[in-house]
Structure formats: structure tokens, C-alpha cells
PDB file of C-alpha atoms in Angstrom:
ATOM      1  CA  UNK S  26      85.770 115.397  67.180  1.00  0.00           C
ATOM      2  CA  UNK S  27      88.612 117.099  68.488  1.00  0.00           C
ATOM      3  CA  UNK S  28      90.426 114.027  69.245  1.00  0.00           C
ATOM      4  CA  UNK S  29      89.473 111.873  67.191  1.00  0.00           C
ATOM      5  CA  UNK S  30      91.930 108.678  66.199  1.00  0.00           C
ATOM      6  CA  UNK S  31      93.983 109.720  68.898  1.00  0.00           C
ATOM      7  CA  UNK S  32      94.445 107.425  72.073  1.00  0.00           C
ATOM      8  CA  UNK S  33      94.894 108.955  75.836  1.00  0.00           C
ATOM      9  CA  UNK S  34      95.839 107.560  79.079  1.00  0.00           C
ATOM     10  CA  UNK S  35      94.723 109.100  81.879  1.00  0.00           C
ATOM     11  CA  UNK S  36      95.727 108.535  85.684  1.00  0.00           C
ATOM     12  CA  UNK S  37      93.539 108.941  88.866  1.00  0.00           C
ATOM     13  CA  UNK S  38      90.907 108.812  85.787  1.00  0.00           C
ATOM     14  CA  UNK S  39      88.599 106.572  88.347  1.00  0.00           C
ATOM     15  CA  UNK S  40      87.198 110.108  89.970  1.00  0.00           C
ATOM     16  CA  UNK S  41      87.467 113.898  90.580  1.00  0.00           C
ATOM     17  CA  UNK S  42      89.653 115.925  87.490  1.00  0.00           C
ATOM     18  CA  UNK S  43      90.366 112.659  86.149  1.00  0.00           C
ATOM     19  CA  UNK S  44      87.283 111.093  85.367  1.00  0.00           C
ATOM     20  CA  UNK S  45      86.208 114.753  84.387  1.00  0.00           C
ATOM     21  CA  UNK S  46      89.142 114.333  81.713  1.00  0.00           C
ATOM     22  CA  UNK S  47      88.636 110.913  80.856  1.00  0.00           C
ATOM     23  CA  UNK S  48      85.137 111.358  80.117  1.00  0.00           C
ATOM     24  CA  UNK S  49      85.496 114.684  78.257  1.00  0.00           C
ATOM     25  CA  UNK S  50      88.296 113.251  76.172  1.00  0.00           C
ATOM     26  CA  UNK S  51      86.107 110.350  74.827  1.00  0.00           C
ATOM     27  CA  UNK S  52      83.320 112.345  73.994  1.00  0.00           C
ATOM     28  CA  UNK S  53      85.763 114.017  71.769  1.00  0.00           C
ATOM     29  CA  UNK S  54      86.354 110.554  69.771  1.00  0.00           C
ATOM     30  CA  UNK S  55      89.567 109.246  71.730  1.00  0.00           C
ATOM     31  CA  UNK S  56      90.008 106.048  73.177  1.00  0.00           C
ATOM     32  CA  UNK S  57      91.387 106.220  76.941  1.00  0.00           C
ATOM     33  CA  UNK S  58      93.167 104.195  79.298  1.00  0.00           C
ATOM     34  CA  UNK S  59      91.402 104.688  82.763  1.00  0.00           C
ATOM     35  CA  UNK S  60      94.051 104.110  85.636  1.00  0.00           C
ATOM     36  CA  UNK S  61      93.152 104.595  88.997  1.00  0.00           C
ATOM     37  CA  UNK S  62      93.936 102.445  92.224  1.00  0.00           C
ATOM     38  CA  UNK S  63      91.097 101.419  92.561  1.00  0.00           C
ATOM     39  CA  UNK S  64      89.949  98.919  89.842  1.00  0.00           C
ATOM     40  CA  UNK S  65      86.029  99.575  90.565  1.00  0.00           C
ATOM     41  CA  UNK S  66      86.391 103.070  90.114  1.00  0.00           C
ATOM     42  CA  UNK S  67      88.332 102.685  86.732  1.00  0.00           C
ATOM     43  CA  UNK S  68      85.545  99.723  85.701  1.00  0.00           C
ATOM     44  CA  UNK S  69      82.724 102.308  86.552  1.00  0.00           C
ATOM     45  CA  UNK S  70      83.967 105.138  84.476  1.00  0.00           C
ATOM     46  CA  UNK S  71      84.931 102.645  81.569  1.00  0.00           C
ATOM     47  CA  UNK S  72      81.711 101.236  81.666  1.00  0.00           C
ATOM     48  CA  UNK S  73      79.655 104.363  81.286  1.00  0.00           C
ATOM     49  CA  UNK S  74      82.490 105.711  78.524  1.00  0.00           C
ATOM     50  CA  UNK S  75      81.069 102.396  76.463  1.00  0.00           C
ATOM     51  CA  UNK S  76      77.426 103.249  76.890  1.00  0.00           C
ATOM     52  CA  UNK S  77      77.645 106.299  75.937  1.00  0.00           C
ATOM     53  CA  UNK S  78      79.377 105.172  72.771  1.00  0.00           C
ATOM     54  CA  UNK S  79      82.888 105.745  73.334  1.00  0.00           C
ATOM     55  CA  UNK S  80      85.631 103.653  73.855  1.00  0.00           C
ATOM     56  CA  UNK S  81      87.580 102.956  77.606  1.00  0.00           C
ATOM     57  CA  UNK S  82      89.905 100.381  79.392  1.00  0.00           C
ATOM     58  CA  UNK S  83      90.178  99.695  83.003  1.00  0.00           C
ATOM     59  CA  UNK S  84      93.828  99.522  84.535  1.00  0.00           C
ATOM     60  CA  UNK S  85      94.244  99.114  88.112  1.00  0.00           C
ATOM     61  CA  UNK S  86      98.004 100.963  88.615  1.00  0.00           C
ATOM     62  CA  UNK S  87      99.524 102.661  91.418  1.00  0.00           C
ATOM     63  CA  UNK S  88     101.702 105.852  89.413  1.00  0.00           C
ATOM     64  CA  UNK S  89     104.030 105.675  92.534  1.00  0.00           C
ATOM     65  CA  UNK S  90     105.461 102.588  90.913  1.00  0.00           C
ATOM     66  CA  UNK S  91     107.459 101.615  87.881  1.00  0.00           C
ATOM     67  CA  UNK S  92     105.197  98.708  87.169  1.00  0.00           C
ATOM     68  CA  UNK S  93     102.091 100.674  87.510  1.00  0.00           C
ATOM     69  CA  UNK S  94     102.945 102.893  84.890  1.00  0.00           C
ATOM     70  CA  UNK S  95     104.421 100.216  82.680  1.00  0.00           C
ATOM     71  CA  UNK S  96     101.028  98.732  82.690  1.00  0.00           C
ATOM     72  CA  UNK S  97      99.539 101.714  81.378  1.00  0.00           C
ATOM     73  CA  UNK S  98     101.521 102.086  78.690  1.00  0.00           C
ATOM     74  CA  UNK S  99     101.752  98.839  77.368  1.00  0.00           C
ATOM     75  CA  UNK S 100      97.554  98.761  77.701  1.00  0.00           C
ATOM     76  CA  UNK S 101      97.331 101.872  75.434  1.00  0.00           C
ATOM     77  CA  UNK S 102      99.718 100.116  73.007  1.00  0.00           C
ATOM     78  CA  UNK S 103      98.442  96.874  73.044  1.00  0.00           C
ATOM     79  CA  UNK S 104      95.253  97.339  72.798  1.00  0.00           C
ATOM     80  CA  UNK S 105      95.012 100.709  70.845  1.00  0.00           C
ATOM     81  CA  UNK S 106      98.092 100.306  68.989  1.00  0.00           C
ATOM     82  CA  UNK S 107      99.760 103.589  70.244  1.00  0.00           C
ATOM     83  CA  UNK S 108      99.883 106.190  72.824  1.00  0.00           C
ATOM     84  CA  UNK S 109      99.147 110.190  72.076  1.00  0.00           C
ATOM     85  CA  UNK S 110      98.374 111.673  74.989  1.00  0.00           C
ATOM     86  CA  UNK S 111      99.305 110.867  78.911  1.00  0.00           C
ATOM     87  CA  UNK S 112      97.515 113.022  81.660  1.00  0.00           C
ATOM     88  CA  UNK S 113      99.335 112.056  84.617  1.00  0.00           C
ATOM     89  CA  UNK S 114      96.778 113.259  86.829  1.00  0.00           C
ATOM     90  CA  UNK S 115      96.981 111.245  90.096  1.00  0.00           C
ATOM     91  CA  UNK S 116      97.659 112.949  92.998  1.00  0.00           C
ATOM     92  CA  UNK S 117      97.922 112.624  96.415  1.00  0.00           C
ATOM     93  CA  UNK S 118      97.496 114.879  99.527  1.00  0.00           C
ATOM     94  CA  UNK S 119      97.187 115.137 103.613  1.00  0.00           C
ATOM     95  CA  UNK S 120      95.066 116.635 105.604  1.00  0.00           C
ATOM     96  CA  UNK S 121      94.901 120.346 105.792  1.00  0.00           C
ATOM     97  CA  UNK S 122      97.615 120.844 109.009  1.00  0.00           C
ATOM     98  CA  UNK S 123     100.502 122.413 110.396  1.00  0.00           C
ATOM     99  CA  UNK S 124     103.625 120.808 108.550  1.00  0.00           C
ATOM    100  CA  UNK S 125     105.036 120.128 111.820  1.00  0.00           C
ATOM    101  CA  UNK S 126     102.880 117.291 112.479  1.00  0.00           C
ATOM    102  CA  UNK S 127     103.010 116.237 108.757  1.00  0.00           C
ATOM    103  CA  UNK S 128     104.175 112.449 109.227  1.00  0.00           C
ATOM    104  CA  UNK S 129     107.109 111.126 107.135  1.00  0.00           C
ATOM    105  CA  UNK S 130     104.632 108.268 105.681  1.00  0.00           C
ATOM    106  CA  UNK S 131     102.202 110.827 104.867  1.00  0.00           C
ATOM    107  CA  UNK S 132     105.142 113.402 103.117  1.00  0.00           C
ATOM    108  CA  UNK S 133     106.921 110.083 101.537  1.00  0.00           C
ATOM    109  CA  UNK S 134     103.780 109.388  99.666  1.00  0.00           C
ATOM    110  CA  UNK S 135     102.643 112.716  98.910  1.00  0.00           C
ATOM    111  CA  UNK S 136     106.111 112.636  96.753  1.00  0.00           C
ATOM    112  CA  UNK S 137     106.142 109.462  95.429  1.00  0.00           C
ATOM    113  CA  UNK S 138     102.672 110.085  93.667  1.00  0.00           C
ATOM    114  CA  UNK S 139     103.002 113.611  92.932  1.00  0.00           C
ATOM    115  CA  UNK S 140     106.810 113.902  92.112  1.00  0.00           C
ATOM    116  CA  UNK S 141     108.281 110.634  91.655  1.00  0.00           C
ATOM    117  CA  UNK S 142     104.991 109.415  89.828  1.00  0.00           C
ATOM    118  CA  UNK S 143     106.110 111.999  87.285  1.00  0.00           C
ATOM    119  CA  UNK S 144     109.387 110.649  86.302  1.00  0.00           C
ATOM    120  CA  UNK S 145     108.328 106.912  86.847  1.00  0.00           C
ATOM    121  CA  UNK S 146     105.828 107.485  83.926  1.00  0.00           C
ATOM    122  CA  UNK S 147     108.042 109.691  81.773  1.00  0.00           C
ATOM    123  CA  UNK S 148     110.379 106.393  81.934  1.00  0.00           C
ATOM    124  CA  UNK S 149     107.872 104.502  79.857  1.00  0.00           C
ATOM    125  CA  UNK S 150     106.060 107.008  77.611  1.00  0.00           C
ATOM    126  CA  UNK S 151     108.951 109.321  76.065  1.00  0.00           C
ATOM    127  CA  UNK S 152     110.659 106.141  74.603  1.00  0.00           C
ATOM    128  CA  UNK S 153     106.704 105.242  73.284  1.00  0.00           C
ATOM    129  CA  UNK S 154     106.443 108.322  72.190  1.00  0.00           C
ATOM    130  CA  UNK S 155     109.340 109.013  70.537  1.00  0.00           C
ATOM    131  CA  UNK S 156     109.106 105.929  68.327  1.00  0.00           C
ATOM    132  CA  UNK S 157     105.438 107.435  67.387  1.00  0.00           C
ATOM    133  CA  UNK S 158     107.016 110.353  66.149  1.00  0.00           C
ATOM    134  CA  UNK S 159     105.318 112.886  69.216  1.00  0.00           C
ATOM    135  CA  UNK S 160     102.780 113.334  71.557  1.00  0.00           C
ATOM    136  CA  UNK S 161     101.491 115.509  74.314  1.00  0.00           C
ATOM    137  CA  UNK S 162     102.053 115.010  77.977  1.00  0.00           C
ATOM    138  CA  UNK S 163      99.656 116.560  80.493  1.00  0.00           C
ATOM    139  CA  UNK S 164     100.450 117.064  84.031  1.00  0.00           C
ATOM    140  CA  UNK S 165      97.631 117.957  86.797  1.00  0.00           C
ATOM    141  CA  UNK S 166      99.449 120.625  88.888  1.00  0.00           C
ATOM    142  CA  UNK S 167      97.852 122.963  91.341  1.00  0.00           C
ATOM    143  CA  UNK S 168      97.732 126.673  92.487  1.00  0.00           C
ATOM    144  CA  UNK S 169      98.827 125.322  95.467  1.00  0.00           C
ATOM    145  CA  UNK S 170     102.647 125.204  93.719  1.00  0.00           C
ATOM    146  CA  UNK S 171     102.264 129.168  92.560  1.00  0.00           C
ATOM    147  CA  UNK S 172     100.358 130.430  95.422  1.00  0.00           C
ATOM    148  CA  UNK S 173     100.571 128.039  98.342  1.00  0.00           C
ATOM    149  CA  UNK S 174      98.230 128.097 101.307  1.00  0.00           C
ATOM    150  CA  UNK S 175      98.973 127.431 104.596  1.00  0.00           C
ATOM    151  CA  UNK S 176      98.753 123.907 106.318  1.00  0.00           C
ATOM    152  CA  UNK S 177      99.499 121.975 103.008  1.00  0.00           C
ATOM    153  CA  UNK S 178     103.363 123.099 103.296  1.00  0.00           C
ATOM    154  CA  UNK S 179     104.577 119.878 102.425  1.00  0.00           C
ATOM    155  CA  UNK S 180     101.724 119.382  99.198  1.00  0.00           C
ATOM    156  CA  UNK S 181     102.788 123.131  98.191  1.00  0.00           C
ATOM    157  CA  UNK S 182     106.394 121.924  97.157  1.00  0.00           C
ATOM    158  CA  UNK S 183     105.098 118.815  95.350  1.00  0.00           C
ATOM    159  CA  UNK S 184     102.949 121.048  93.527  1.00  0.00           C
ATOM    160  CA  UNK S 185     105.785 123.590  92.701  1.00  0.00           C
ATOM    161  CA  UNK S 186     107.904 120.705  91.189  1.00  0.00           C
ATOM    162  CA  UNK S 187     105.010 119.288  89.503  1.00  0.00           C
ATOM    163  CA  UNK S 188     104.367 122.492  87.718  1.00  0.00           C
ATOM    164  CA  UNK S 189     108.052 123.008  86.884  1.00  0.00           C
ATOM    165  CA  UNK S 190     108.520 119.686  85.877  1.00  0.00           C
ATOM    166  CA  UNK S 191     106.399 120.294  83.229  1.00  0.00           C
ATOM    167  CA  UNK S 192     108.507 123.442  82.166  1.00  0.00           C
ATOM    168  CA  UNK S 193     111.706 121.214  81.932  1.00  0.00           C
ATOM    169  CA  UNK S 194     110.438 118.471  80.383  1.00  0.00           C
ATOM    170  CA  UNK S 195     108.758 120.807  77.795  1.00  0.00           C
ATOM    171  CA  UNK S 196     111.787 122.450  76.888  1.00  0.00           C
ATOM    172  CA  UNK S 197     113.938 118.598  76.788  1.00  0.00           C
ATOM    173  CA  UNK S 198     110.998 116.636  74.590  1.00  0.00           C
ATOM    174  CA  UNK S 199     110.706 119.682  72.610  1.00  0.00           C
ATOM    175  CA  UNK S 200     113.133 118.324  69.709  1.00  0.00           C
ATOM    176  CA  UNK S 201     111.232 114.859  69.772  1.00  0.00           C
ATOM    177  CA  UNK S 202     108.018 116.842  69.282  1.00  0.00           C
ATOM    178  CA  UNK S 203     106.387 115.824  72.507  1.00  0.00           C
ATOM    179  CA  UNK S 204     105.062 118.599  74.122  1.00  0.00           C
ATOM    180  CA  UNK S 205     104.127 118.885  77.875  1.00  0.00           C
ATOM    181  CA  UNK S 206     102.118 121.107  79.733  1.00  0.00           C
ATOM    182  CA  UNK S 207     100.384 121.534  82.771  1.00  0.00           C
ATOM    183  CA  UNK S 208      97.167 122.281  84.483  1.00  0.00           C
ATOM    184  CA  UNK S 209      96.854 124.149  88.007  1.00  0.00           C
ATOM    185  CA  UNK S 210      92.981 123.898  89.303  1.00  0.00           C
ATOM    186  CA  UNK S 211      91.996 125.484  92.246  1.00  0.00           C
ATOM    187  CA  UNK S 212      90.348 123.634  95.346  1.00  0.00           C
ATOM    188  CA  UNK S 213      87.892 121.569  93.286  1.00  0.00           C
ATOM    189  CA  UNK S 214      84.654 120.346  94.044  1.00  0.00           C
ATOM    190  CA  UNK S 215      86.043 116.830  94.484  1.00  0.00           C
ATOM    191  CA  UNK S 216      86.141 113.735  96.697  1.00  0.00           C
ATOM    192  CA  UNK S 217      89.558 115.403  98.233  1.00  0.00           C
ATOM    193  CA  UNK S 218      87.812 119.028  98.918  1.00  0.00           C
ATOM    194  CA  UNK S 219      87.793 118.065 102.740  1.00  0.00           C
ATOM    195  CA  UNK S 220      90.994 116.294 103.094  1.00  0.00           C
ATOM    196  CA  UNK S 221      92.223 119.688 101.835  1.00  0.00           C
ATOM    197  CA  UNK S 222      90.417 122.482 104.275  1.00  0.00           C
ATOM    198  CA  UNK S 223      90.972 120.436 106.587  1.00  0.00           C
ATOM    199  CA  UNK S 224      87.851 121.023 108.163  1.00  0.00           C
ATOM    200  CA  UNK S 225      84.026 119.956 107.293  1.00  0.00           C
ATOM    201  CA  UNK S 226      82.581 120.772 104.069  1.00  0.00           C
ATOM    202  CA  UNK S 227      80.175 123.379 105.192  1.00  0.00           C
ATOM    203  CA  UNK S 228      79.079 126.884 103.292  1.00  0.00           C
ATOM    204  CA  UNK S 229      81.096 128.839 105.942  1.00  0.00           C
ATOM    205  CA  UNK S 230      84.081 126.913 105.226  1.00  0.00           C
ATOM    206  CA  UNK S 231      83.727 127.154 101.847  1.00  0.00           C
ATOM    207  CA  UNK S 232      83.130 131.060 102.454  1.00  0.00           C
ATOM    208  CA  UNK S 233      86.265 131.237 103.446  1.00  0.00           C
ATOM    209  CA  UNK S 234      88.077 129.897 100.575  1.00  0.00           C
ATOM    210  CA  UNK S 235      85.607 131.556  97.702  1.00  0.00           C
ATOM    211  CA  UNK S 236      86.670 134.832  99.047  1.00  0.00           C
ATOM    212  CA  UNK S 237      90.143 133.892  97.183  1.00  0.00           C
ATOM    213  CA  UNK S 238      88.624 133.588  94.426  1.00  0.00           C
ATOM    214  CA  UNK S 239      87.498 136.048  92.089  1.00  0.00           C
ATOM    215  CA  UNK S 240      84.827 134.276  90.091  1.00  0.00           C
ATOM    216  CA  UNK S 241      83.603 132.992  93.203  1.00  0.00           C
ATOM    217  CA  UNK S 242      83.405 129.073  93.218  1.00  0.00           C
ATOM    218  CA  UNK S 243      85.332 126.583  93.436  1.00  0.00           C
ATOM    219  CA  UNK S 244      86.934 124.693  90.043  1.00  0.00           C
ATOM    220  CA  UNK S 245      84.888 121.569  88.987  1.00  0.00           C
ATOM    221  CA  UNK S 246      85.656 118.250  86.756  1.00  0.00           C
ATOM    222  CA  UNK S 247      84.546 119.617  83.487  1.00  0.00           C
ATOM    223  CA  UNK S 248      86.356 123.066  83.904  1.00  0.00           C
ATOM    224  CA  UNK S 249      89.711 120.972  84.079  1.00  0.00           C
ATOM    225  CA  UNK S 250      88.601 118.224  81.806  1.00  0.00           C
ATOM    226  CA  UNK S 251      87.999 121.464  79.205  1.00  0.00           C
ATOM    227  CA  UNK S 252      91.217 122.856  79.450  1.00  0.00           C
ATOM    228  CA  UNK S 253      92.852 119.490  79.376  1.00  0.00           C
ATOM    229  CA  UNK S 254      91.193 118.790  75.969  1.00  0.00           C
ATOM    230  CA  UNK S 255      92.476 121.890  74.332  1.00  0.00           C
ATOM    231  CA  UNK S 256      96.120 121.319  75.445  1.00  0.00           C
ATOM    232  CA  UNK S 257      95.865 117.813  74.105  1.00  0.00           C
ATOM    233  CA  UNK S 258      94.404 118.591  70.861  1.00  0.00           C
ATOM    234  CA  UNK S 259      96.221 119.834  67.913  1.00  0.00           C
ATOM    235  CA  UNK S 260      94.310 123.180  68.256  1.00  0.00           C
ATOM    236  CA  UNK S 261      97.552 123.756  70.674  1.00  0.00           C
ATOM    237  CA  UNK S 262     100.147 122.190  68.269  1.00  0.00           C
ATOM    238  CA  UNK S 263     102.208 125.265  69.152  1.00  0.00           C
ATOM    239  CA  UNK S 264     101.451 125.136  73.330  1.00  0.00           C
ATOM    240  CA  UNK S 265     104.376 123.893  74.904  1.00  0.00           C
ATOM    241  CA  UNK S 266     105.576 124.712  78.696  1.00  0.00           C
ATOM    242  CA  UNK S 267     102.248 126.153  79.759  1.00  0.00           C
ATOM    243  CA  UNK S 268     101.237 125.712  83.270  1.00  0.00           C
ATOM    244  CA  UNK S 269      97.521 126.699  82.424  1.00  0.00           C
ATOM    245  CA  UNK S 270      95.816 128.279  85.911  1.00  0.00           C
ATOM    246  CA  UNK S 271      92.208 126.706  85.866  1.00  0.00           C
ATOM    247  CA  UNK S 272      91.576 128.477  89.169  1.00  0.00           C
ATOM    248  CA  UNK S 273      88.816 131.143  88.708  1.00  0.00           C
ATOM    249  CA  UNK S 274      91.572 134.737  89.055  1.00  0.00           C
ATOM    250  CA  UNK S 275      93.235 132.732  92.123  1.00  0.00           C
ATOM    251  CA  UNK S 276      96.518 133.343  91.396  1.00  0.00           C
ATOM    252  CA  UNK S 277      96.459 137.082  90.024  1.00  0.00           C
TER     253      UNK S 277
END
């Protein structure tokens, strides 16, 4: 049990990378904090984390706030004593378009989750963290920051920070012995895949984007969820500042 005793929080855990993460990371003894917007989803993935033995908690939060990320970390103290891992893993994109007709709503939010989200939730979990003597911060990234593609212009630089973020933080938290790395999937085969093309979900779309990709398909849940486990664990005691490319040879 690779993570066994420890306890994880992971965001946007209710579907997609995140469930893939939260699930994976149970089955390898931790207990998890499931936040997602939407409490059903979070309830769902808890539920089946229990019946297969593990152990979950549901927290509806929205990352794009202070008190949503508050609530996370006081559940994963509260009720599991302390925090050890955080996967902020939420994200949040547009439609595949020109960045012209991006709308200020739809780029204000794209930040808040996938930039500001970052340093609301560092707020709460360095200082818990730092009392517990360490820890290991995971942040969901994307190729999209290293090797953008067009008509997510706007998603791209979100990415970009995301990914350096990481870098920064890594090299700030070192001395408290948190480390922080992150992950950058390629398209994924999740709920967001269309929202992404920007077009229908059909085998010549997806021709179109395989061809970018050496292996030839598209990242999935447990691909992420995999490397996620290893950068958590102490296996990668020594892993710090990585921005791990889960993407299949997309960005060589």
C-alpha cells in the first residue's frame, strides 16, 4: 500500500483525472477528501471508494474561492487528523475558439479556477502542512501550457502558469519539506474532451488530434491517476519541481 496512513485531498475528484486519482489513491490505502462542485458527483465517487473498502469524504467546494478551499482543508484535518497530500486538480476551460471571441466571463473564470484556485489553496495547506512537518502538493497542469494549440489561447496561459507555479512553489516549500509537482495530460478521454476540440466527438475528429500523438490515443483517468500516485508517494521523496508530461510523446 503505497500510501498507506497517509491522507489526500483531491479537487475536481467528482469526475475525469480526478476521480481517476481519487480512486487510485485509495486503493493504495489513503483516505481522500473528494471536492468537486458538484456534491452528487463527490457523494458518488465517495460512495463507491467505501464499498470497495476504502475510505472517502464528500466536500462540495468551489477552488475559485477562499472558503472552498478552507473547507477542504479543515475536512482532511478534522476528520483524518492531518493533511499529506493536495492534488489541486480542478480545472476549468472554454470551448475550443478563436480567442477573439473568448468572453471576459468565460477568461475570468478560466483564471480564477486554474490560476487563482492555485494560490487560494496554497493559503490554507502550506501553513497545515508546515505544522505537519511536510507534504506533497500536486498540481493538474496540461500540455496545453508547453505546447499550446490553437483556439484555447486564453486556457494555454493558465496552463503555462499552472505548470510554473508548480516550479516556484517547489523551489519556496522546499526548506519546509513540502514538495510540489505537477502533471501535464494530454486531451483526455474525459467529460471535457468536446468542450476542448471544439467540435463533436467523432473518430475523424479524434483523427485529427491522435496524429499529435505518438502512442496514438488519447490520455485516460488511470494513466494520470498512476503518475499522480508515484509523485505523491515516498517512492519520489527526492521529486521536487517536476512537471511530469502524461501525454503519450506529445510534447517531444
Amino acid at each position: 500500500m503505497r500510501l498507506d496512513g497517509k491522507v489526500a485531498v483531491v479537487t475536481g475528484g467528482g469526475s475525469g483525472f480526478g476521480e481517476g486519482i481519487a480512486r487510485r489513491f485509495a486503493e493504495e490505502g489513503a483516505r481522500v477528501v473528494i471536492g468537486d462542485l458538484r456534491r452528487d458527483a463527490a457523494e458518488k465517487v465517495a460512495a463507491d471508494i467505501a464499498e470497495a473498502g476504502g475510505t472517502a469524504q464528500a466536500v462540495a467546494a468551489d477552488v475559485a474561492t477562499r472558503e472552498g478551499n478552507r473547507a477542504l482543508a479543515a475536512a482532511a484535518r478534522e476528520s483524518f487528523g492531518r493533511l499529506d497530500c493536495f492534488v489541486a486538480n480542478a480545472g476549468y476551460t472554454y470551448s475550443n475558439k478563436p480567442l477573439l471571441e473568448v468572453s471576459e466571463e468565460e477568461f475570468d473564470r478560466t483564471y480564477a479556477v486554474n490560476v487563482k484556485g492555485i494560490y487560494l489553496a496554497a493559503l490554507e495547506v502550506v501553513p497545515a502542512m508546515r505544522e505537519a512537518g511536510g507534504g506533497s502538493i500536486l498540481i493538474t497542469g496540461s500540455t496545453a501550457g508547453i505546447r499550446p494549440r490553437p483556439g484555447l489561447t486564453w486556457y494555454n496561459g493558465s496552463q503555462a502558469a499552472a505548470n510554473l507555479l508548480a516550479k516556484s512553489k517547489a523551489v519556496e516549500l522546499a526548506p519546509d519539506g513540502i514538495r510540489v509537482n505537477a502533471l501535464a495530460p494530454v486531451i483526455g478521454e474525459t467529460g471535457l474532451l468536446e468542450t476542448f476540440m471544439g467540435k463533436p466527438d467523432t473518430p475523424e475528429n479524434r483523427a485529427a488530434f491522435l496524429a499529435g500523438i505518438p502512442l496514438g490515443r488519447m490520455s485516460r483517468p488511470l494513466d494520470v491517476a498512476n503518475a499522480a500516485l508515484w509523485l505523491a508517494s515516498d517512492e519520489a521523496e527526492f521529486i521536487t519541481g517536476v512537471v511530469l508530461e502524461v501525454d503519450g510523446g506529445r510534447c517531444i
